[in-house]
Amino acid sequence: MIINQIKEEICIHISELSRRTGVSLRSLRYYEEKNLLSPTRLENGYRDYAESDIEKVKFIQLYFSLGLTTKEITDFFDCLFQDGEKLQCLPNAIEVGERKLNEIKAQIDFLRKAETHLERSLLKWKNMISQTEKLD
């Protein structure tokens, strides 16, 4: 395990962050490029991540899976992880959150309809087989 102990704070190298989160090195570098992660740089150029970045990466993955753009995730992070000026970012975060919530609810509704249709089809097909077997 590649971990440094600096000033009581645990710092994690990029390979360790990748291993612990299951996210590729390429993706972690992309997150840094888009200012979603801000590792410190050592004198040798290596990236050192904080223990809290593990949770940030999990949030990033969750938000991407919900269909948020990098910009929307950055806006969410401004509200989640910045102490001072949260009130300024809240209206946008609420708007994006409500829009995504409505999209998710629509997806759930669609999936429930698909589930019902598939269940009915399966029942119908099983009944057809059962009726055919009775004739034999």
mmCIF file of C-alpha atoms in Angstrom:
data_model
loop_
_atom_site.group_PDB
_atom_site.id
_atom_site.type_symbol
_atom_site.label_atom_id
_atom_site.label_comp_id
_atom_site.label_asym_id
_atom_site.label_seq_id
_atom_site.Cartn_x
_atom_site.Cartn_y
_atom_site.Cartn_z
ATOM 1 C CA MET A 1 0.000 0.000 0.000
ATOM 2 C CA ILE A 2 1.395 3.394 -0.987
ATOM 3 C CA ILE A 3 0.413 5.814 1.757
ATOM 4 C CA ASN A 4 2.329 8.725 3.250
ATOM 5 C CA GLN A 5 1.757 10.154 6.718
ATOM 6 C CA ILE A 6 2.094 13.957 6.573
ATOM 7 C CA LYS A 7 1.022 16.285 9.391
ATOM 8 C CA GLU A 8 -1.467 13.760 10.817
ATOM 9 C CA GLU A 9 -3.247 13.611 7.424
ATOM 10 C CA ILE A 10 -3.128 10.451 5.361
ATOM 11 C CA CYS A 11 -2.157 11.049 1.736
ATOM 12 C CA ILE A 12 -2.858 8.456 -0.918
ATOM 13 C CA HIS A 13 -1.071 8.038 -4.229
ATOM 14 C CA ILE A 14 -3.187 7.871 -7.380
ATOM 15 C CA SER A 15 -2.644 4.119 -7.810
ATOM 16 C CA GLU A 16 -3.953 3.472 -4.303
ATOM 17 C CA LEU A 17 -6.967 5.727 -4.875
ATOM 18 C CA SER A 18 -7.673 3.831 -8.074
ATOM 19 C CA ARG A 19 -7.414 0.493 -6.287
ATOM 20 C CA ARG A 20 -9.629 1.568 -3.386
ATOM 21 C CA THR A 21 -12.344 3.105 -5.576
ATOM 22 C CA GLY A 22 -12.209 0.835 -8.621
ATOM 23 C CA VAL A 23 -11.816 3.904 -10.855
ATOM 24 C CA SER A 24 -9.144 3.947 -13.551
ATOM 25 C CA LEU A 25 -6.068 6.146 -13.347
ATOM 26 C CA ARG A 26 -7.213 7.822 -16.555
ATOM 27 C CA SER A 27 -10.571 8.731 -14.997
ATOM 28 C CA LEU A 28 -8.915 10.092 -11.857
ATOM 29 C CA ARG A 29 -6.673 12.298 -13.999
ATOM 30 C CA TYR A 30 -9.743 13.449 -15.935
ATOM 31 C CA TYR A 31 -11.500 14.350 -12.674
ATOM 32 C CA GLU A 32 -8.474 16.418 -11.711
ATOM 33 C CA GLU A 33 -8.444 18.109 -15.132
ATOM 34 C CA LYS A 34 -12.109 19.061 -14.616
ATOM 35 C CA ASN A 35 -11.396 20.334 -11.074
ATOM 36 C CA LEU A 36 -13.497 17.638 -9.418
ATOM 37 C CA LEU A 37 -10.430 16.466 -7.493
ATOM 38 C CA SER A 38 -7.516 18.601 -6.342
ATOM 39 C CA PRO A 39 -4.626 16.434 -5.208
ATOM 40 C CA THR A 40 -1.487 17.983 -3.859
ATOM 41 C CA ARG A 41 1.629 17.561 -5.956
ATOM 42 C CA LEU A 42 4.830 16.246 -4.468
ATOM 43 C CA GLU A 43 8.240 17.551 -5.530
ATOM 44 C CA ASN A 44 8.592 14.573 -7.861
ATOM 45 C CA GLY A 45 5.273 15.441 -9.561
ATOM 46 C CA TYR A 46 3.325 12.578 -8.009
ATOM 47 C CA ARG A 47 -0.247 13.244 -6.972
ATOM 48 C CA ASP A 48 -1.208 12.797 -3.337
ATOM 49 C CA TYR A 49 -4.897 12.503 -2.541
ATOM 50 C CA ALA A 50 -6.567 12.944 0.824
ATOM 51 C CA GLU A 51 -8.558 10.155 2.449
ATOM 52 C CA SER A 52 -11.695 12.260 1.823
ATOM 53 C CA ASP A 53 -11.093 11.974 -1.930
ATOM 54 C CA ILE A 54 -12.250 8.355 -1.749
ATOM 55 C CA GLU A 55 -15.732 9.590 -0.870
ATOM 56 C CA LYS A 56 -15.538 12.321 -3.503
ATOM 57 C CA VAL A 57 -14.742 9.745 -6.194
ATOM 58 C CA LYS A 58 -17.744 7.684 -5.088
ATOM 59 C CA PHE A 59 -19.954 10.783 -5.395
ATOM 60 C CA ILE A 60 -18.522 11.521 -8.837
ATOM 61 C CA GLN A 61 -19.310 7.989 -9.981
ATOM 62 C CA LEU A 62 -22.833 8.201 -8.564
ATOM 63 C CA TYR A 63 -23.517 11.531 -10.254
ATOM 64 C CA PHE A 64 -22.153 10.325 -13.592
ATOM 65 C CA SER A 65 -24.368 7.240 -13.328
ATOM 66 C CA LEU A 66 -27.347 9.582 -12.825
ATOM 67 C CA GLY A 67 -26.448 11.343 -16.056
ATOM 68 C CA LEU A 68 -25.031 14.573 -14.650
ATOM 69 C CA THR A 69 -22.471 16.420 -16.715
ATOM 70 C CA THR A 70 -19.044 17.321 -15.399
ATOM 71 C CA LYS A 71 -20.211 20.944 -15.026
ATOM 72 C CA GLU A 72 -23.272 19.880 -13.015
ATOM 73 C CA ILE A 73 -21.121 17.705 -10.776
ATOM 74 C CA THR A 74 -18.719 20.596 -10.241
ATOM 75 C CA ASP A 75 -21.656 22.789 -9.235
ATOM 76 C CA PHE A 76 -22.875 20.111 -6.809
ATOM 77 C CA PHE A 77 -19.392 19.800 -5.331
ATOM 78 C CA ASP A 78 -19.259 23.552 -4.795
ATOM 79 C CA CYS A 79 -22.297 23.148 -2.547
ATOM 80 C CA LEU A 80 -21.217 19.905 -0.911
ATOM 81 C CA PHE A 81 -17.597 20.611 -0.111
ATOM 82 C CA GLN A 82 -17.165 24.376 0.183
ATOM 83 C CA ASP A 83 -17.885 25.874 3.558
ATOM 84 C CA GLY A 84 -18.231 29.561 2.862
ATOM 85 C CA GLU A 85 -20.534 30.399 -0.009
ATOM 86 C CA LYS A 86 -23.079 27.598 -0.147
ATOM 87 C CA LEU A 87 -26.095 29.901 -0.394
ATOM 88 C CA GLN A 88 -24.937 31.186 -3.775
ATOM 89 C CA CYS A 89 -24.756 27.714 -5.313
ATOM 90 C CA LEU A 90 -27.904 26.276 -3.754
ATOM 91 C CA PRO A 91 -30.469 27.528 -6.318
ATOM 92 C CA ASN A 92 -28.581 25.908 -9.195
ATOM 93 C CA ALA A 93 -27.955 22.714 -7.213
ATOM 94 C CA ILE A 94 -31.661 22.515 -6.348
ATOM 95 C CA GLU A 95 -32.676 23.060 -9.989
ATOM 96 C CA VAL A 96 -30.298 20.367 -11.257
ATOM 97 C CA GLY A 97 -31.283 18.010 -8.439
ATOM 98 C CA GLU A 98 -35.005 18.423 -9.099
ATOM 99 C CA ARG A 99 -34.524 17.914 -12.842
ATOM 100 C CA LYS A 100 -32.508 14.748 -12.271
ATOM 101 C CA LEU A 101 -35.020 13.482 -9.712
ATOM 102 C CA ASN A 102 -37.826 13.933 -12.241
ATOM 103 C CA GLU A 103 -35.776 12.090 -14.879
ATOM 104 C CA ILE A 104 -35.144 9.220 -12.452
ATOM 105 C CA LYS A 105 -38.841 9.020 -11.557
ATOM 106 C CA ALA A 106 -39.700 8.876 -15.279
ATOM 107 C CA GLN A 107 -37.144 6.084 -15.759
ATOM 108 C CA ILE A 108 -38.588 4.168 -12.804
ATOM 109 C CA ASP A 109 -42.095 4.557 -14.248
ATOM 110 C CA PHE A 110 -40.889 3.290 -17.623
ATOM 111 C CA LEU A 111 -39.127 0.324 -15.989
ATOM 112 C CA ARG A 112 -42.240 -0.559 -13.985
ATOM 113 C CA LYS A 113 -44.290 -0.583 -17.203
ATOM 114 C CA ALA A 114 -41.660 -2.731 -18.888
ATOM 115 C CA GLU A 115 -41.667 -5.076 -15.884
ATOM 116 C CA THR A 116 -45.461 -5.430 -15.989
ATOM 117 C CA HIS A 117 -45.420 -6.048 -19.745
ATOM 118 C CA LEU A 118 -42.707 -8.678 -19.430
ATOM 119 C CA GLU A 119 -44.438 -10.409 -16.509
ATOM 120 C CA ARG A 120 -47.686 -10.615 -18.510
ATOM 121 C CA SER A 121 -45.891 -11.904 -21.580
ATOM 122 C CA LEU A 122 -44.077 -14.572 -19.576
ATOM 123 C CA LEU A 123 -47.306 -15.675 -17.917
ATOM 124 C CA LYS A 124 -49.036 -15.855 -21.299
ATOM 125 C CA TRP A 125 -46.206 -17.865 -22.836
ATOM 126 C CA LYS A 126 -46.034 -20.258 -19.892
ATOM 127 C CA ASN A 127 -49.783 -20.791 -20.122
ATOM 128 C CA MET A 128 -49.446 -21.503 -23.847
ATOM 129 C CA ILE A 129 -46.806 -24.178 -23.131
ATOM 130 C CA SER A 130 -48.899 -25.638 -20.353
ATOM 131 C CA GLN A 131 -51.960 -25.822 -22.635
ATOM 132 C CA THR A 132 -49.882 -27.485 -25.383
ATOM 133 C CA GLU A 133 -48.560 -30.061 -22.918
ATOM 134 C CA LYS A 134 -52.099 -30.917 -21.811
ATOM 135 C CA LEU A 135 -53.051 -31.662 -25.423
ATOM 136 C CA ASP A 136 -50.177 -34.088 -25.831
#
